[in-house]
Coordinates of N, CA, C and O in Angstrom, one line a residue:
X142 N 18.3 -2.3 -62.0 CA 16.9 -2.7 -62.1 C 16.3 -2.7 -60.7 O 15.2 -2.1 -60.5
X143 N 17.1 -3.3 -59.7 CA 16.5 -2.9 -58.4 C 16.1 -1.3 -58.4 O 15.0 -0.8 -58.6
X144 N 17.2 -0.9 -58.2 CA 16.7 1.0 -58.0 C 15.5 1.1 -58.2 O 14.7 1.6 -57.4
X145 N 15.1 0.6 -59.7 CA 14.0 1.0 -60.6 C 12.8 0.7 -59.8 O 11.8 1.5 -59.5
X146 N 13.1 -0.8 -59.6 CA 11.6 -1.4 -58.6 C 11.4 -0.8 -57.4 O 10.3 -1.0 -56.9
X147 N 12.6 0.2 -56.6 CA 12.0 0.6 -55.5 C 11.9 2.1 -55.4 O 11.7 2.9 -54.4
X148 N 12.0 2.5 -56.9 CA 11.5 3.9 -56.5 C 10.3 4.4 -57.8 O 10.0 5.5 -58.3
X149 N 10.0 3.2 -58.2 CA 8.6 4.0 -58.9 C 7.2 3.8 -58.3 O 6.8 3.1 -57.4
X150 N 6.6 4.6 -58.9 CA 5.5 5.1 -58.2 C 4.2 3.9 -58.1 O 3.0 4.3 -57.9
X151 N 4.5 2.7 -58.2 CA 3.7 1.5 -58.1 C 3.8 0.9 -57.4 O 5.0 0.7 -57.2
X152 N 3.0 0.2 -56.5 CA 3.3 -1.3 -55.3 C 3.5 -2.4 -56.1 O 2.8 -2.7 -57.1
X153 N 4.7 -3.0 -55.8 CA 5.2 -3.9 -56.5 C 5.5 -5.2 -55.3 O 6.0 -5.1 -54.2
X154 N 4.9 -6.2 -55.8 CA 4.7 -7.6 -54.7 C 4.8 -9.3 -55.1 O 3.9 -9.9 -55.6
X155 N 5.8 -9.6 -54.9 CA 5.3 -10.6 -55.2 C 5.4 -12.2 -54.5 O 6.0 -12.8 -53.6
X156 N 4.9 -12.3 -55.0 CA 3.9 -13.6 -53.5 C 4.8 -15.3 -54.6 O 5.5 -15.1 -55.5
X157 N 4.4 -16.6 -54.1 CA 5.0 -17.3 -54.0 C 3.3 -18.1 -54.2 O 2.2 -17.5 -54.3
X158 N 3.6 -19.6 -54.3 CA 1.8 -20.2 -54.1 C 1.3 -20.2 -52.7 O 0.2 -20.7 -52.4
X159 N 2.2 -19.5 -51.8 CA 1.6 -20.0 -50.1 C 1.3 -18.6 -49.6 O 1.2 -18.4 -48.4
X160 N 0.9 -17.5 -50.9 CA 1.1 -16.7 -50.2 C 1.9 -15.8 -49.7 O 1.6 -14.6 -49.4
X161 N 3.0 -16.2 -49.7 CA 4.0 -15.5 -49.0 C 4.7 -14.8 -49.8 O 4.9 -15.1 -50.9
X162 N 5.1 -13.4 -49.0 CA 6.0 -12.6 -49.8 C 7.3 -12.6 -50.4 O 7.9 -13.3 -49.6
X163 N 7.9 -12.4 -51.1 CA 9.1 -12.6 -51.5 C 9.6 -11.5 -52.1 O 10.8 -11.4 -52.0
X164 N 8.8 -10.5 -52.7 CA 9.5 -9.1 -53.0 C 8.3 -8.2 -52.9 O 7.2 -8.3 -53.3
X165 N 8.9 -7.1 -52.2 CA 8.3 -5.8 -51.3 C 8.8 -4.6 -51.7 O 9.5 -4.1 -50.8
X166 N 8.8 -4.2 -52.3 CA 9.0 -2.4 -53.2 C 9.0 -0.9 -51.8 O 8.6 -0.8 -50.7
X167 N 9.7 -0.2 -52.6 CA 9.7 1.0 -51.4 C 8.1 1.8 -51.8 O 7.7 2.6 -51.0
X168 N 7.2 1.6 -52.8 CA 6.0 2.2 -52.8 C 5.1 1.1 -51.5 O 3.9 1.4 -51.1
X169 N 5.7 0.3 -51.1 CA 5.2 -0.9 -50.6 C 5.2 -0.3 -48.8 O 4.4 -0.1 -47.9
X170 N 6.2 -0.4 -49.1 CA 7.1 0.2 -47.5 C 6.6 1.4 -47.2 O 5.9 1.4 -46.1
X171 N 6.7 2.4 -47.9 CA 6.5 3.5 -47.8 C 4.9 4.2 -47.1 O 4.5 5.1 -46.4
X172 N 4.3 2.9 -47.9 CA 2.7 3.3 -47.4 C 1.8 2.2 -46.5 O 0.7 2.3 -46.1
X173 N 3.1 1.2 -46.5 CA 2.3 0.3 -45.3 C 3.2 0.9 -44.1 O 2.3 1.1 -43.2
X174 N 4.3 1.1 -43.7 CA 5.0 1.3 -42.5 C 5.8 -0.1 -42.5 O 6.1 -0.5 -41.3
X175 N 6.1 -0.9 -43.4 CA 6.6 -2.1 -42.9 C 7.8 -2.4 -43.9 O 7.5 -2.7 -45.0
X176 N 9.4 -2.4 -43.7 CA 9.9 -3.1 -44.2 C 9.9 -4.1 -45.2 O 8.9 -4.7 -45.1
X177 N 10.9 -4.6 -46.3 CA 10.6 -5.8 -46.9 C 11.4 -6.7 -45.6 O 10.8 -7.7 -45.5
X178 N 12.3 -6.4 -44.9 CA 12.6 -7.6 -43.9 C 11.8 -7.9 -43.3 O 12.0 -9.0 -42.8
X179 N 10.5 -7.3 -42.9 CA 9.2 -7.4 -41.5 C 8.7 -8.3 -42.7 O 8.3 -9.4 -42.2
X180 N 8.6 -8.2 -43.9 CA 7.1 -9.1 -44.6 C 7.7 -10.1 -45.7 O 6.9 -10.7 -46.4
X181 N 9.0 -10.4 -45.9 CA 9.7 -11.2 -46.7 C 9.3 -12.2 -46.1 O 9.4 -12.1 -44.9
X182 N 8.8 -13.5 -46.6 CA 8.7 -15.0 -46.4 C 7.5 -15.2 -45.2 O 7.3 -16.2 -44.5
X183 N 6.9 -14.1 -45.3 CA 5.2 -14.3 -44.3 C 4.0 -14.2 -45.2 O 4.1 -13.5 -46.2
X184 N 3.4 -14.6 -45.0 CA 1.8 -14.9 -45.5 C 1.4 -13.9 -45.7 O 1.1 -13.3 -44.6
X185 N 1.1 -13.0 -46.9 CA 0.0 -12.0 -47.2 C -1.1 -12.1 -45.9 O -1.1 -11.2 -45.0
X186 N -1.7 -13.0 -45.9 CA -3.3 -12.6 -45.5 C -2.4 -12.4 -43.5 O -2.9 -11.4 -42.8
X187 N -1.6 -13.0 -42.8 CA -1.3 -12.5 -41.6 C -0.8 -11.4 -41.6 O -1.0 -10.6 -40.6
X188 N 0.2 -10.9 -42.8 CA 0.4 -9.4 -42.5 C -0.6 -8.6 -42.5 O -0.7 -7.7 -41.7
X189 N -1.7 -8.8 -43.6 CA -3.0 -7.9 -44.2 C -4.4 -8.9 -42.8 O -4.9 -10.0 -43.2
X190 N -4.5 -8.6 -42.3 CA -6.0 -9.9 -42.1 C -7.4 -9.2 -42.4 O -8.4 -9.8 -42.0
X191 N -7.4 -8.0 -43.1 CA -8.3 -7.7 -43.6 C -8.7 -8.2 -45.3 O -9.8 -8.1 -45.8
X192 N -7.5 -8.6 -46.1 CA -7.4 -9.0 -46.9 C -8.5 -10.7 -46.9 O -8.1 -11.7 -46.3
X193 N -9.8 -10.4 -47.7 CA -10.3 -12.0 -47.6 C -9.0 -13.3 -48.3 O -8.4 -13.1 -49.3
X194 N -8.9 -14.2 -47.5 CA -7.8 -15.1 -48.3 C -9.0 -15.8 -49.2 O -8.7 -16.1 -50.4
X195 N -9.9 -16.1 -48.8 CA -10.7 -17.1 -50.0 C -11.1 -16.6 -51.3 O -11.2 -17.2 -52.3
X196 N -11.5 -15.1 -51.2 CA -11.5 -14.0 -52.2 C -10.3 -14.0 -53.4 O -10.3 -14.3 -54.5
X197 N -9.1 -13.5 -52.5 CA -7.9 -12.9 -53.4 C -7.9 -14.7 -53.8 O -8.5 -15.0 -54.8
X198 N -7.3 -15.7 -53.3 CA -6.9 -17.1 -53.9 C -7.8 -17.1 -55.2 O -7.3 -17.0 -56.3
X199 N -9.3 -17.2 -54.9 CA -10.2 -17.3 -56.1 C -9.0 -16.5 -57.6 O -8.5 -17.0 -58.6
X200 N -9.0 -15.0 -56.9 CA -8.5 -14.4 -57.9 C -7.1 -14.6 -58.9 O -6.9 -14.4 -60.1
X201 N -6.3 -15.1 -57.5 CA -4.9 -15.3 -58.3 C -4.8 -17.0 -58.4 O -3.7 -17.5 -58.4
X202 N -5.5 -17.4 -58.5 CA -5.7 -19.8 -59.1 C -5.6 -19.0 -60.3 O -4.5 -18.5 -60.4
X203 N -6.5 -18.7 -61.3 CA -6.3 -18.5 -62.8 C -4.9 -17.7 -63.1 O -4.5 -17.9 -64.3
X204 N -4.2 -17.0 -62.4 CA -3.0 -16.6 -62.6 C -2.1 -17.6 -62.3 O -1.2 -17.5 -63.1
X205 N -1.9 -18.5 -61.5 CA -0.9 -19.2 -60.9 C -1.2 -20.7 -62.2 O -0.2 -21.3 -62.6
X206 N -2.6 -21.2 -62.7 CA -2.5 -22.2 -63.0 C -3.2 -22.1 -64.7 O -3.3 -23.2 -65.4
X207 N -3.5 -21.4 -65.1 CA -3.8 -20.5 -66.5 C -2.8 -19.9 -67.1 O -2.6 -20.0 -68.3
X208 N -1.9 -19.1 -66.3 CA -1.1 -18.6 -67.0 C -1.7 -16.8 -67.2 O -1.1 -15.9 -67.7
X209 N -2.5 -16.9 -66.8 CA -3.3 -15.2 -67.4 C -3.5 -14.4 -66.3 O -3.6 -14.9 -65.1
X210 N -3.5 -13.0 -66.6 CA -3.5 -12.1 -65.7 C -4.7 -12.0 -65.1 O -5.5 -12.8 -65.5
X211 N -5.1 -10.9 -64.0 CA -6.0 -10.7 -63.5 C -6.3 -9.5 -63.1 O -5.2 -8.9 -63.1
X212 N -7.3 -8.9 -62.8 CA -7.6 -7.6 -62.3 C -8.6 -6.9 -61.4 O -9.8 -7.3 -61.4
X213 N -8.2 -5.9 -60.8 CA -9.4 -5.8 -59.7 C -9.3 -4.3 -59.3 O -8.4 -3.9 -58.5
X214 N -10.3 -3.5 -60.0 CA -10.5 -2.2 -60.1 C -11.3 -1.8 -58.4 O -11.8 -2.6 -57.7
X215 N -11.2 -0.4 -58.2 CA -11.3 0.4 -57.4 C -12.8 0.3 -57.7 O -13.4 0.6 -56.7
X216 N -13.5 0.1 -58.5 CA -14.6 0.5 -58.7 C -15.6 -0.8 -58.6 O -16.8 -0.6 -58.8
X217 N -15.2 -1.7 -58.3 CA -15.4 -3.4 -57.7 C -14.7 -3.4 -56.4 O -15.4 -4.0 -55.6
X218 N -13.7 -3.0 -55.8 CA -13.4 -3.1 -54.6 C -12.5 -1.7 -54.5 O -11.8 -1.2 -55.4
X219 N -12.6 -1.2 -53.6 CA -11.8 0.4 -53.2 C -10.8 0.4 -53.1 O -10.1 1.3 -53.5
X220 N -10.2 -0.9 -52.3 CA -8.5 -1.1 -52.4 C -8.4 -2.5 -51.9 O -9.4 -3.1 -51.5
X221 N -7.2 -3.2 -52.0 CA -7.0 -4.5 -51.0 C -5.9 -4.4 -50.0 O -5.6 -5.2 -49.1
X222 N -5.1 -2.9 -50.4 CA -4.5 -2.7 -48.9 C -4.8 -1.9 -48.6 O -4.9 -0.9 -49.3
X223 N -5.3 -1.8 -46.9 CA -6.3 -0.3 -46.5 C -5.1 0.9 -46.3 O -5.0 1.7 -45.3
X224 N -4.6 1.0 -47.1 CA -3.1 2.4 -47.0 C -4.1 3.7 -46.9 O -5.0 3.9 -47.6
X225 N -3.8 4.4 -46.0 CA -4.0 6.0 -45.6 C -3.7 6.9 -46.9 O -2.6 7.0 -47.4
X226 N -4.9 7.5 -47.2 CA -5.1 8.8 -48.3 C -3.5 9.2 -47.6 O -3.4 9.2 -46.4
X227 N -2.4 9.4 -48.2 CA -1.1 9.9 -48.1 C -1.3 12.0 -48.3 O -0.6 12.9 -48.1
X228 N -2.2 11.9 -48.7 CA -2.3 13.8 -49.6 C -3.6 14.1 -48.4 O -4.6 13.9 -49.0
X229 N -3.8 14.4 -47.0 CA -5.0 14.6 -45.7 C -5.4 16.3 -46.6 O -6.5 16.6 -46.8
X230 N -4.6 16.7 -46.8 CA -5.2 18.2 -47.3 C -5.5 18.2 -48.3 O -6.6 18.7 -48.3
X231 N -5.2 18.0 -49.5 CA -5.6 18.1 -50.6 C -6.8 17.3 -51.0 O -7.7 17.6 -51.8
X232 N -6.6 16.2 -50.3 CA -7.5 14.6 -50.8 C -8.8 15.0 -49.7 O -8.8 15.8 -48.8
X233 N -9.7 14.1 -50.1 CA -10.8 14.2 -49.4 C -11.1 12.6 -49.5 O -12.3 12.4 -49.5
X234 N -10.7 12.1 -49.5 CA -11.0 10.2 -49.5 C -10.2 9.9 -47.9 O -9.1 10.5 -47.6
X235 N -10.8 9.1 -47.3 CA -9.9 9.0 -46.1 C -8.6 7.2 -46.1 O -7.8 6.7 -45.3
X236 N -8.9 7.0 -47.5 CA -7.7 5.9 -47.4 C -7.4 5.9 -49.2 O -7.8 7.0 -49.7
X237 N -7.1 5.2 -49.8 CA -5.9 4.9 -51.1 C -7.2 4.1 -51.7 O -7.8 3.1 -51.2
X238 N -7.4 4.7 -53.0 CA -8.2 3.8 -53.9 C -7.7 2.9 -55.0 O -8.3 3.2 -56.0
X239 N -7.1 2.1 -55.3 CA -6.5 1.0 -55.5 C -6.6 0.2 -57.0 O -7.4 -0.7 -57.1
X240 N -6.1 0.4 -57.9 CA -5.9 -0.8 -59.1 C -5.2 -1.9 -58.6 O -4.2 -1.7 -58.0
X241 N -5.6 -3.2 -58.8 CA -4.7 -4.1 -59.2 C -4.3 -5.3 -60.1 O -5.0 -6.3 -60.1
X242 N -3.0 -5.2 -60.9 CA -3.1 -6.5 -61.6 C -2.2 -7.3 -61.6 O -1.0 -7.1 -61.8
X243 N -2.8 -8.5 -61.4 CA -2.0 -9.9 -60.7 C -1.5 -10.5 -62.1 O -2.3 -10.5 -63.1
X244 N -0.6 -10.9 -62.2 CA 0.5 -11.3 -63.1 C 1.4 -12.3 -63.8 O 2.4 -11.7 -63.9
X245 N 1.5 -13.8 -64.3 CA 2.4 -14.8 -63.5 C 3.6 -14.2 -64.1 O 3.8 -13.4 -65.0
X246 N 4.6 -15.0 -63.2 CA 6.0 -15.0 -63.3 C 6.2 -16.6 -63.8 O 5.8 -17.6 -63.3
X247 N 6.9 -16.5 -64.8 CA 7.4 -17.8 -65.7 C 8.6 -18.2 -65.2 O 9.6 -17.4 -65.0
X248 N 8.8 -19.4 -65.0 CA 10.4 -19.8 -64.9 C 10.5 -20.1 -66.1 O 9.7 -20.0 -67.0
X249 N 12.1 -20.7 -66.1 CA 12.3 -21.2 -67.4 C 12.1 -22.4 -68.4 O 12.2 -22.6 -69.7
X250 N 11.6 -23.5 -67.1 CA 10.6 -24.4 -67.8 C 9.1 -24.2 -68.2 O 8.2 -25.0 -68.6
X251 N 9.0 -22.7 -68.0 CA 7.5 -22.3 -68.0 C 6.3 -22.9 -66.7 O 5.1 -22.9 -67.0
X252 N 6.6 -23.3 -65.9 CA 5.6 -23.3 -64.9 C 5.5 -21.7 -64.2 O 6.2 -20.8 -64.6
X253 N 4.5 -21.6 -63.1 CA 4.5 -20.8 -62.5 C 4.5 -20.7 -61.3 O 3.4 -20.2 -61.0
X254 N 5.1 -20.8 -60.5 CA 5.5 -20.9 -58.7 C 4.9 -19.2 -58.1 O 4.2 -19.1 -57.1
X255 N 5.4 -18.1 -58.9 CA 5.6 -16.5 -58.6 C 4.0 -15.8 -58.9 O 3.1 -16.6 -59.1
X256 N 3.9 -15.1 -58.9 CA 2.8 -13.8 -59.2 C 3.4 -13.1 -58.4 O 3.9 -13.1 -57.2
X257 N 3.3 -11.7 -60.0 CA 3.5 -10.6 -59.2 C 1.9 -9.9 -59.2 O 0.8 -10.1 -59.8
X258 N 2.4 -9.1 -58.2 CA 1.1 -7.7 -58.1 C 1.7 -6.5 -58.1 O 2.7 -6.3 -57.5
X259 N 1.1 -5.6 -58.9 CA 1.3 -4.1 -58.7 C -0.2 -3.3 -58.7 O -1.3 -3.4 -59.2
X260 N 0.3 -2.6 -57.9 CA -1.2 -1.3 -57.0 C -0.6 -0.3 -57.8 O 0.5 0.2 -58.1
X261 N -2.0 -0.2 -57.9 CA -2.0 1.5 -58.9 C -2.7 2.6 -57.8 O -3.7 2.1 -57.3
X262 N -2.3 4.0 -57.2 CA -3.1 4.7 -56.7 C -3.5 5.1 -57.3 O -3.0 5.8 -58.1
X263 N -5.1 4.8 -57.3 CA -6.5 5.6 -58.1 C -7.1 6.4 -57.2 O -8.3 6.5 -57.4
X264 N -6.5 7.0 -56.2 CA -7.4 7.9 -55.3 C -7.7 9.6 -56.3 O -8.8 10.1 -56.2
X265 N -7.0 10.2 -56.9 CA -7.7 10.9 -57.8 C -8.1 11.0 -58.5 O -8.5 12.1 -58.9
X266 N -8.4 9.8 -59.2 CA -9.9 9.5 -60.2 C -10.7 9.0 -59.7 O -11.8 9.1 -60.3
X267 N -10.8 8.4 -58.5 CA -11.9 8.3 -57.7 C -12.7 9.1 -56.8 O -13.9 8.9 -56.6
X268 N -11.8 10.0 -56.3 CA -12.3 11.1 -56.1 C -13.0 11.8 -56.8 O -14.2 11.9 -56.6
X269 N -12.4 12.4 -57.9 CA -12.8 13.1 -59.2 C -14.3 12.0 -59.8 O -15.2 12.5 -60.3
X270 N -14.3 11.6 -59.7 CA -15.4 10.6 -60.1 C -16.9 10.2 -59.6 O -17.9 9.9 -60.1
X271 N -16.1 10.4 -57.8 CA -17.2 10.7 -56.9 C -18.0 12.1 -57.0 O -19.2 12.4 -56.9
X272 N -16.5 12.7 -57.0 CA -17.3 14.2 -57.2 C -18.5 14.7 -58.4 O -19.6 15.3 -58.2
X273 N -18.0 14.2 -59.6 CA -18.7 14.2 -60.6 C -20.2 13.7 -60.4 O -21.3 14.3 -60.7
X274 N -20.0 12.5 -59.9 CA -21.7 11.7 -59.3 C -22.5 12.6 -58.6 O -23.7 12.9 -58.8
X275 N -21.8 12.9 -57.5 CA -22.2 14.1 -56.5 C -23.1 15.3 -57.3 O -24.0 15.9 -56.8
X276 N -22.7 15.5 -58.1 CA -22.7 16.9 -58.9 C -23.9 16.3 -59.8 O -25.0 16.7 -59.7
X277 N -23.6 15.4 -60.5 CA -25.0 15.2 -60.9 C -26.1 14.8 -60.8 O -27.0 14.8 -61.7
X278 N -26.2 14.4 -59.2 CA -27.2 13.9 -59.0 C -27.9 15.2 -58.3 O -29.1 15.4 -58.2
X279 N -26.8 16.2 -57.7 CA -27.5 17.6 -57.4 C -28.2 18.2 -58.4 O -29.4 18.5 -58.0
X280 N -27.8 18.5 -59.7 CA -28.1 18.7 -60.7 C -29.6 18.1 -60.9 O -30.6 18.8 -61.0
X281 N -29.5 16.8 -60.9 CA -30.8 16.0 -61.3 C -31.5 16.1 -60.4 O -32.6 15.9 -60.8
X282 N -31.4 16.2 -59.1 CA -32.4 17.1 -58.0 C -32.7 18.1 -58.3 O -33.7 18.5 -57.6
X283 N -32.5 18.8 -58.9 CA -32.1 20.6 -58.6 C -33.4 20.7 -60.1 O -34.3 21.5 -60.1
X284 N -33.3 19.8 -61.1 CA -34.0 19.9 -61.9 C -35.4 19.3 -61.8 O -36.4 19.7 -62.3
X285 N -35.3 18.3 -61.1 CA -36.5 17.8 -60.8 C -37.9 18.4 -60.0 O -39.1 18.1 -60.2
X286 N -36.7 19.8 -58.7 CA -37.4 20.7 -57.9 C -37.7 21.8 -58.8 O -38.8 22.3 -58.5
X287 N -36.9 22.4 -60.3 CA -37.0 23.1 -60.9 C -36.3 24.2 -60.0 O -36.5 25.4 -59.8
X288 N -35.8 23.6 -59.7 CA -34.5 24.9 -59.2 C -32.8 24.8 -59.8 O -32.2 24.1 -60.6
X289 N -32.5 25.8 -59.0 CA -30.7 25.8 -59.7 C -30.0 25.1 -58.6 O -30.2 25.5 -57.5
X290 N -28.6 23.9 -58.9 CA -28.6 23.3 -57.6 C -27.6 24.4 -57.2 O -27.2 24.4 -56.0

C-alpha cells in the first residue's frame, strides 16, 4: 500500500489538527522539491506561507469537526500549492492548476484528529478551457466587427 501512495499520480497529504504534516507522497516531493523528512511534523502554512492559514482552516473545521468532505476547484482558486507547470514546452500555464479534496480520517472510536488532502493536476483542462474562452470571445469580436476572427 505504501508503494501505491507514492507513486500515483495525486498529491497525497495529510495534516493532523495543528496543521502539521504527517504524510507526504512522492507526487508531493516530486513537485515541491522537499522530502517527507524536511515536512513530516511542521506546520503546513510555515512550509507553504503563501497558503492563507485563516482561509484553508475555514475550509478544513467542517472536515475535522462534521465529519464531511470539502473542495476547492481551480476555477475558485488556481492552486494552493504554487508547484511549477512541470510540461515548460508543451504547457503554456506558468505554474500547476490544482483540484482539491479535503477528507477526514476516522479512528476507531470515530473521532477525527487526521485529514487527508489530495491535489489533482488540472493544468490541462485549464488550459484547454482558457483556450476555449480566448477563442470565443475572438469569435464574438470578430462577429460584432463583422469580420472573420
Amino acid at each position: 500500500m505504501a508503494d501505491m501512495l507514492q507513486s500515483v499520480d495525486v498529491g497525497i497529504v495529510v495534516l493532523d489538527r495543528e496543521y502539521k504534516v504527517q504524510v507526504w507522497n512522492g507526487f508531493m516531493e516530486s513537485h515541491s522539491g522537499l522530502l517527507p523528512s524536511e515536512v513530516q511534523q511542521k506546520c503546513l502554512f510555515d512550509l507553504f506561507n503563501h497558503i492563507e492559514e485563516e482561509w484553508f482552516a475555514q475550509k478544513a473545521k467542517p472536515v475535522f469537526e462534521l465529519k464531511t468532505r470539502a473542495f476547492m476547484t481551480w476555477e475558485q482558486r488556481p492552486y494552493l500549492f504554487k508547484f511549477p507547470n512541470y510540461r515548460p514546452i508543451t504547457g503554456s500555464e506558468p505554474f500547476m492548476y490544482q483540484n482539491i479534496a479535503l477528507s477526514p480520517l476516522r479512528s476507531t472510536t470515530g473521532t477525527v484528529e487526521f485529514i487527508s488532502m489530495m491535489i489533482y493536476d488540472m493544468t490541462d483542462i485549464a488550459s484547454g478551457k482558457k483556450q476555449l474562452e480566448a477563442l470565443q470571445v475572438s469569435e464574438s469580436v470578430a462577429a460584432e466587427r463583422g469580420t472573420q476572427p
